[in-house]
């Protein structure tokens, strides 16, 4: 399983890096969302990796990517990591 997940992450990293490079630092939020949809569409429609010989069911790859996203190892939006960090930061309670 570890080798399979490593391969999924490597494939995602390559596509994500190209997306970030093509967007550049001046990209608008709308451009980022548009590119994020392309990464998600790739996972949903094109990404097909066998977890083992003879098992090439579509739902396995898609489900695996969603599990990796839940673990914050992959994401769709270019700023997903920074956004998650902001959401997960402890909030100071004033009282």
Short mmCIF file of N, CA, C and O in Angstrom, two decimals:
data_model
loop_
_atom_site.label_atom_id
_atom_site.label_comp_id
_atom_site.label_asym_id
_atom_site.label_seq_id
_atom_site.Cartn_x
_atom_site.Cartn_y
_atom_site.Cartn_z
N UNK A 1 0.82 -1.19 0.00
CA UNK A 1 0.00 0.00 0.00
C UNK A 1 0.87 1.26 0.00
O UNK A 1 0.58 2.22 -0.69
N UNK A 2 1.95 1.24 0.75
CA UNK A 2 2.83 2.39 0.82
C UNK A 2 3.42 2.75 -0.52
O UNK A 2 3.52 3.93 -0.87
N UNK A 3 3.82 1.75 -1.29
CA UNK A 3 4.37 1.99 -2.63
C UNK A 3 3.31 2.57 -3.55
O UNK A 3 3.59 3.48 -4.34
N UNK A 4 2.10 2.08 -3.44
CA UNK A 4 1.00 2.58 -4.26
C UNK A 4 0.72 4.05 -3.93
O UNK A 4 0.63 4.89 -4.84
N UNK A 5 0.62 4.38 -2.66
CA UNK A 5 0.36 5.77 -2.26
C UNK A 5 1.51 6.68 -2.68
O UNK A 5 1.29 7.81 -3.11
N UNK A 6 2.75 6.17 -2.56
CA UNK A 6 3.90 6.97 -2.97
C UNK A 6 3.80 7.31 -4.45
O UNK A 6 4.03 8.44 -4.87
N UNK A 7 3.41 6.33 -5.26
CA UNK A 7 3.27 6.56 -6.70
C UNK A 7 2.17 7.58 -6.98
O UNK A 7 2.34 8.47 -7.82
N UNK A 8 1.04 7.47 -6.29
CA UNK A 8 -0.04 8.43 -6.47
C UNK A 8 0.43 9.85 -6.13
O UNK A 8 0.16 10.79 -6.88
N UNK A 9 1.13 9.98 -5.02
CA UNK A 9 1.61 11.30 -4.61
C UNK A 9 2.62 11.84 -5.61
O UNK A 9 2.58 13.02 -5.97
N UNK A 10 3.51 11.01 -6.09
CA UNK A 10 4.50 11.45 -7.08
C UNK A 10 3.82 11.94 -8.36
O UNK A 10 4.22 12.96 -8.92
N UNK A 11 2.83 11.20 -8.83
CA UNK A 11 2.09 11.61 -10.03
C UNK A 11 1.37 12.93 -9.79
O UNK A 11 1.35 13.81 -10.65
N UNK A 12 0.76 13.07 -8.63
CA UNK A 12 0.07 14.31 -8.27
C UNK A 12 1.07 15.46 -8.19
O UNK A 12 0.81 16.55 -8.71
N UNK A 13 2.21 15.24 -7.53
CA UNK A 13 3.21 16.30 -7.37
C UNK A 13 3.68 16.83 -8.72
O UNK A 13 3.86 18.05 -8.88
N UNK A 14 3.88 15.96 -9.68
CA UNK A 14 4.33 16.39 -11.00
C UNK A 14 3.29 17.31 -11.65
O UNK A 14 3.63 18.37 -12.18
N UNK A 15 2.02 16.92 -11.60
CA UNK A 15 0.96 17.74 -12.19
C UNK A 15 0.76 19.04 -11.40
O UNK A 15 0.55 20.10 -11.98
N UNK A 16 0.85 18.95 -10.10
CA UNK A 16 0.66 20.12 -9.25
C UNK A 16 1.78 21.14 -9.50
O UNK A 16 1.52 22.35 -9.57
N UNK A 17 3.00 20.68 -9.65
CA UNK A 17 4.14 21.57 -9.92
C UNK A 17 3.96 22.29 -11.25
O UNK A 17 4.24 23.49 -11.35
N UNK A 18 3.50 21.58 -12.26
CA UNK A 18 3.25 22.22 -13.57
C UNK A 18 2.17 23.27 -13.42
O UNK A 18 2.29 24.39 -13.94
N UNK A 19 1.11 22.96 -12.69
CA UNK A 19 0.03 23.92 -12.47
C UNK A 19 0.57 25.18 -11.79
O UNK A 19 0.29 26.30 -12.24
N UNK A 20 1.34 25.01 -10.73
CA UNK A 20 1.88 26.17 -10.02
C UNK A 20 2.78 27.00 -10.92
O UNK A 20 2.73 28.23 -10.90
N UNK A 21 3.61 26.33 -11.72
CA UNK A 21 4.51 27.05 -12.62
C UNK A 21 3.73 27.83 -13.68
O UNK A 21 4.04 28.99 -13.96
N UNK A 22 2.71 27.20 -14.24
CA UNK A 22 1.92 27.88 -15.27
C UNK A 22 1.12 29.05 -14.71
O UNK A 22 0.94 30.05 -15.38
N UNK A 23 0.66 28.91 -13.48
CA UNK A 23 -0.11 30.00 -12.86
C UNK A 23 0.77 31.19 -12.52
O UNK A 23 0.40 32.33 -12.74
N UNK A 24 1.93 30.93 -11.95
CA UNK A 24 2.82 32.01 -11.53
C UNK A 24 2.28 32.73 -10.31
O UNK A 24 1.14 32.51 -9.86
N UNK A 25 3.08 33.64 -9.77
CA UNK A 25 2.71 34.33 -8.52
C UNK A 25 1.58 35.35 -8.66
O UNK A 25 0.99 35.76 -7.67
N UNK A 26 1.29 35.77 -9.87
CA UNK A 26 0.28 36.82 -10.08
C UNK A 26 -1.11 36.26 -10.42
O UNK A 26 -2.01 37.02 -10.77
N UNK A 27 -1.30 34.96 -10.29
CA UNK A 27 -2.56 34.35 -10.68
C UNK A 27 -3.71 34.85 -9.81
O UNK A 27 -3.56 35.07 -8.61
N UNK A 28 -4.84 35.03 -10.44
CA UNK A 28 -6.04 35.45 -9.72
C UNK A 28 -6.68 34.23 -9.06
O UNK A 28 -6.38 33.08 -9.42
N UNK A 29 -7.57 34.48 -8.13
CA UNK A 29 -8.28 33.38 -7.48
C UNK A 29 -9.08 32.58 -8.50
O UNK A 29 -9.14 31.35 -8.42
N UNK A 30 -9.68 33.26 -9.45
CA UNK A 30 -10.45 32.57 -10.48
C UNK A 30 -9.57 31.64 -11.31
O UNK A 30 -9.96 30.52 -11.64
N UNK A 31 -8.37 32.09 -11.65
CA UNK A 31 -7.43 31.24 -12.39
C UNK A 31 -7.01 30.03 -11.56
O UNK A 31 -6.92 28.92 -12.07
N UNK A 32 -6.77 30.25 -10.28
CA UNK A 32 -6.39 29.16 -9.39
C UNK A 32 -7.50 28.12 -9.29
O UNK A 32 -7.25 26.92 -9.35
N UNK A 33 -8.73 28.58 -9.15
CA UNK A 33 -9.86 27.65 -9.08
C UNK A 33 -10.01 26.86 -10.38
O UNK A 33 -10.29 25.67 -10.35
N UNK A 34 -9.81 27.54 -11.49
CA UNK A 34 -9.92 26.88 -12.78
C UNK A 34 -8.88 25.77 -12.92
O UNK A 34 -9.19 24.66 -13.37
N UNK A 35 -7.66 26.06 -12.53
CA UNK A 35 -6.58 25.07 -12.60
C UNK A 35 -6.80 23.94 -11.60
O UNK A 35 -6.51 22.78 -11.88
N UNK A 36 -7.34 24.28 -10.43
CA UNK A 36 -7.63 23.26 -9.42
C UNK A 36 -8.66 22.26 -9.97
O UNK A 36 -8.55 21.05 -9.74
N UNK A 37 -9.62 22.76 -10.71
CA UNK A 37 -10.63 21.88 -11.32
C UNK A 37 -9.98 20.93 -12.32
O UNK A 37 -10.41 19.78 -12.45
N UNK A 38 -8.95 21.38 -13.01
CA UNK A 38 -8.26 20.50 -13.97
C UNK A 38 -7.53 19.37 -13.25
O UNK A 38 -7.54 18.23 -13.72
N UNK A 39 -6.91 19.68 -12.12
CA UNK A 39 -6.24 18.64 -11.34
C UNK A 39 -7.28 17.65 -10.82
O UNK A 39 -7.10 16.44 -10.91
N UNK A 40 -8.38 18.17 -10.32
CA UNK A 40 -9.43 17.29 -9.83
C UNK A 40 -10.02 16.44 -10.97
O UNK A 40 -10.25 15.25 -10.80
N UNK A 41 -10.21 17.05 -12.12
CA UNK A 41 -10.74 16.32 -13.27
C UNK A 41 -9.79 15.20 -13.69
O UNK A 41 -10.22 14.11 -14.06
N UNK A 42 -8.49 15.47 -13.62
CA UNK A 42 -7.51 14.43 -13.93
C UNK A 42 -7.70 13.24 -12.99
O UNK A 42 -7.76 12.09 -13.45
N UNK A 43 -7.82 13.50 -11.69
CA UNK A 43 -8.04 12.43 -10.72
C UNK A 43 -9.34 11.70 -11.03
O UNK A 43 -9.40 10.47 -11.03
N UNK A 44 -10.38 12.46 -11.31
CA UNK A 44 -11.70 11.88 -11.51
C UNK A 44 -11.84 11.10 -12.81
O UNK A 44 -12.52 10.07 -12.85
N UNK A 45 -11.17 11.55 -13.87
CA UNK A 45 -11.42 10.96 -15.17
C UNK A 45 -10.24 10.24 -15.82
O UNK A 45 -10.44 9.39 -16.68
N UNK A 46 -9.02 10.59 -15.43
CA UNK A 46 -7.87 10.05 -16.16
C UNK A 46 -6.91 9.22 -15.32
O UNK A 46 -6.32 8.27 -15.83
N UNK A 47 -6.72 9.58 -14.07
CA UNK A 47 -5.72 8.90 -13.24
C UNK A 47 -6.14 7.45 -13.01
O UNK A 47 -7.20 7.19 -12.45
N UNK A 48 -5.34 6.53 -13.46
CA UNK A 48 -5.64 5.11 -13.31
C UNK A 48 -4.35 4.38 -12.96
O UNK A 48 -3.46 4.25 -13.80
N UNK A 49 -4.26 3.93 -11.74
CA UNK A 49 -3.07 3.22 -11.27
C UNK A 49 -3.51 1.93 -10.60
O UNK A 49 -4.40 1.94 -9.76
N UNK A 50 -2.89 0.85 -10.97
CA UNK A 50 -3.23 -0.44 -10.38
C UNK A 50 -2.64 -0.55 -8.98
O UNK A 50 -1.45 -0.34 -8.80
N UNK A 51 -3.49 -0.89 -8.05
CA UNK A 51 -3.01 -1.11 -6.69
C UNK A 51 -2.32 -2.47 -6.60
O UNK A 51 -1.43 -2.69 -5.80
N UNK A 52 -2.76 -3.39 -7.45
CA UNK A 52 -2.12 -4.70 -7.61
C UNK A 52 -2.52 -5.24 -8.99
O UNK A 52 -3.48 -4.76 -9.59
N UNK A 53 -1.81 -6.22 -9.46
CA UNK A 53 -2.10 -6.81 -10.76
C UNK A 53 -3.55 -7.27 -10.83
O UNK A 53 -4.04 -7.94 -9.93
N UNK A 54 -4.21 -6.84 -11.90
CA UNK A 54 -5.60 -7.24 -12.11
C UNK A 54 -6.63 -6.36 -11.43
O UNK A 54 -7.82 -6.56 -11.61
N UNK A 55 -6.19 -5.42 -10.64
CA UNK A 55 -7.12 -4.52 -9.95
C UNK A 55 -6.93 -3.10 -10.48
O UNK A 55 -6.07 -2.36 -10.02
N UNK A 56 -7.72 -2.78 -11.49
CA UNK A 56 -7.62 -1.45 -12.08
C UNK A 56 -8.96 -0.73 -12.06
O UNK A 56 -9.30 0.03 -12.96
N UNK A 57 -9.74 -0.99 -11.03
CA UNK A 57 -11.04 -0.35 -10.89
C UNK A 57 -10.87 1.15 -10.68
O UNK A 57 -10.00 1.59 -9.92
N UNK A 58 -11.70 1.92 -11.35
CA UNK A 58 -11.64 3.38 -11.30
C UNK A 58 -11.79 3.89 -9.87
O UNK A 58 -11.07 4.79 -9.43
N UNK A 59 -12.72 3.30 -9.12
CA UNK A 59 -13.01 3.81 -7.78
C UNK A 59 -11.82 3.67 -6.83
O UNK A 59 -11.72 4.42 -5.86
N UNK A 60 -10.91 2.74 -7.10
CA UNK A 60 -9.76 2.55 -6.21
C UNK A 60 -8.83 3.76 -6.29
O UNK A 60 -8.44 4.33 -5.26
N UNK A 61 -8.50 4.18 -7.50
CA UNK A 61 -7.62 5.35 -7.65
C UNK A 61 -8.28 6.60 -7.11
O UNK A 61 -7.68 7.36 -6.35
N UNK A 62 -9.54 6.83 -7.50
CA UNK A 62 -10.23 8.04 -7.03
C UNK A 62 -10.35 8.04 -5.51
O UNK A 62 -10.08 9.05 -4.86
N UNK A 63 -10.75 6.92 -4.96
CA UNK A 63 -10.88 6.84 -3.51
C UNK A 63 -9.56 7.04 -2.80
O UNK A 63 -9.48 7.69 -1.75
N UNK A 64 -8.50 6.49 -3.37
CA UNK A 64 -7.17 6.64 -2.77
C UNK A 64 -6.74 8.10 -2.77
O UNK A 64 -6.18 8.59 -1.78
N UNK A 65 -7.01 8.81 -3.86
CA UNK A 65 -6.66 10.24 -3.90
C UNK A 65 -7.48 11.02 -2.87
O UNK A 65 -6.97 11.94 -2.23
N UNK A 66 -8.72 10.67 -2.70
CA UNK A 66 -9.53 11.37 -1.70
C UNK A 66 -9.04 11.08 -0.28
O UNK A 66 -9.03 11.98 0.57
N UNK A 67 -8.58 9.86 -0.04
CA UNK A 67 -8.01 9.55 1.28
C UNK A 67 -6.72 10.34 1.49
O UNK A 67 -6.48 10.87 2.57
N UNK A 68 -5.91 10.46 0.44
CA UNK A 68 -4.68 11.26 0.55
C UNK A 68 -5.00 12.73 0.79
O UNK A 68 -4.29 13.41 1.53
N UNK A 69 -6.06 13.22 0.18
CA UNK A 69 -6.48 14.60 0.41
C UNK A 69 -6.96 14.78 1.85
O UNK A 69 -6.65 15.80 2.49
N UNK A 70 -7.69 13.80 2.36
CA UNK A 70 -8.13 13.87 3.77
C UNK A 70 -6.94 13.93 4.71
O UNK A 70 -7.00 14.56 5.76
N UNK A 71 -5.85 13.28 4.33
CA UNK A 71 -4.62 13.28 5.13
C UNK A 71 -3.75 14.51 4.84
O UNK A 71 -2.66 14.65 5.37
N UNK A 72 -4.24 15.37 3.95
CA UNK A 72 -3.56 16.61 3.55
C UNK A 72 -2.23 16.34 2.84
O UNK A 72 -1.31 17.14 2.91
N UNK A 73 -2.13 15.21 2.15
CA UNK A 73 -0.93 14.88 1.39
C UNK A 73 -1.04 15.36 -0.06
O UNK A 73 -0.03 15.53 -0.74
N UNK A 74 -2.25 15.54 -0.54
CA UNK A 74 -2.51 16.10 -1.86
C UNK A 74 -3.68 17.07 -1.73
O UNK A 74 -4.40 17.04 -0.74
N UNK A 75 -3.86 17.89 -2.73
CA UNK A 75 -4.97 18.83 -2.75
C UNK A 75 -5.20 19.33 -4.16
O UNK A 75 -4.43 19.04 -5.06
N UNK A 76 -6.24 20.08 -4.33
CA UNK A 76 -6.60 20.51 -5.68
C UNK A 76 -6.22 21.97 -5.90
O UNK A 76 -5.60 22.30 -6.91
N UNK A 77 -6.57 22.86 -4.99
CA UNK A 77 -6.29 24.29 -5.13
C UNK A 77 -4.81 24.55 -4.87
O UNK A 77 -4.21 23.94 -3.99
N UNK A 78 -4.20 25.46 -5.63
CA UNK A 78 -2.77 25.75 -5.45
C UNK A 78 -2.40 26.18 -4.03
O UNK A 78 -1.29 25.95 -3.58
N UNK A 79 -3.32 26.79 -3.32
CA UNK A 79 -3.05 27.28 -1.97
C UNK A 79 -3.66 26.38 -0.90
O UNK A 79 -3.86 26.80 0.23
N UNK A 80 -3.94 25.11 -1.24
CA UNK A 80 -4.65 24.25 -0.30
C UNK A 80 -3.90 24.10 1.02
O UNK A 80 -4.50 24.13 2.09
N UNK A 81 -2.58 23.96 0.99
CA UNK A 81 -1.82 23.74 2.22
C UNK A 81 -1.89 24.98 3.13
O UNK A 81 -2.14 24.85 4.33
N UNK A 82 -1.69 26.15 2.56
CA UNK A 82 -1.74 27.37 3.35
C UNK A 82 -3.14 27.61 3.92
O UNK A 82 -3.30 28.01 5.08
N UNK A 83 -4.15 27.35 3.13
CA UNK A 83 -5.53 27.53 3.59
C UNK A 83 -5.86 26.58 4.72
O UNK A 83 -6.52 26.96 5.70
N UNK A 84 -5.43 25.36 4.60
CA UNK A 84 -5.67 24.40 5.67
C UNK A 84 -4.96 24.80 6.95
O UNK A 84 -5.51 24.67 8.04
N UNK A 85 -3.74 25.28 6.82
CA UNK A 85 -3.00 25.70 8.01
C UNK A 85 -3.72 26.83 8.73
O UNK A 85 -3.80 26.83 9.95
N UNK A 86 -4.27 27.77 7.97
CA UNK A 86 -5.02 28.87 8.59
C UNK A 86 -6.26 28.34 9.31
O UNK A 86 -6.60 28.79 10.39
N UNK A 87 -6.93 27.38 8.69
CA UNK A 87 -8.14 26.81 9.30
C UNK A 87 -7.83 26.00 10.54
O UNK A 87 -8.63 25.94 11.48
N UNK A 88 -6.67 25.37 10.56
CA UNK A 88 -6.32 24.49 11.67
C UNK A 88 -5.59 25.19 12.81
O UNK A 88 -5.39 24.59 13.86
N UNK A 89 -5.20 26.46 12.61
CA UNK A 89 -4.53 27.20 13.67
C UNK A 89 -5.48 27.41 14.84
O UNK A 89 -6.66 27.69 14.63
N UNK A 90 -4.98 27.28 16.04
CA UNK A 90 -5.84 27.52 17.21
C UNK A 90 -6.32 28.97 17.22
O UNK A 90 -5.57 29.89 16.89
N UNK A 91 -7.55 29.14 17.59
CA UNK A 91 -8.13 30.48 17.66
C UNK A 91 -8.06 30.94 19.11
O UNK A 91 -8.47 30.23 20.02
N UNK A 92 -7.55 32.14 19.30
CA UNK A 92 -7.46 32.70 20.65
C UNK A 92 -8.85 33.14 21.09
O UNK A 92 -9.53 33.88 20.39
N UNK A 93 -9.25 32.67 22.24
CA UNK A 93 -10.57 33.01 22.75
C UNK A 93 -10.44 34.24 23.64
O UNK A 93 -9.66 34.27 24.58
N UNK A 94 -11.19 35.27 23.29
CA UNK A 94 -11.18 36.50 24.09
C UNK A 94 -12.34 36.41 25.07
O UNK A 94 -13.45 36.07 24.74
N UNK A 95 -12.06 36.70 26.27
CA UNK A 95 -13.18 36.55 27.17
C UNK A 95 -13.10 37.32 28.38
O UNK A 95 -13.80 37.59 29.18
#
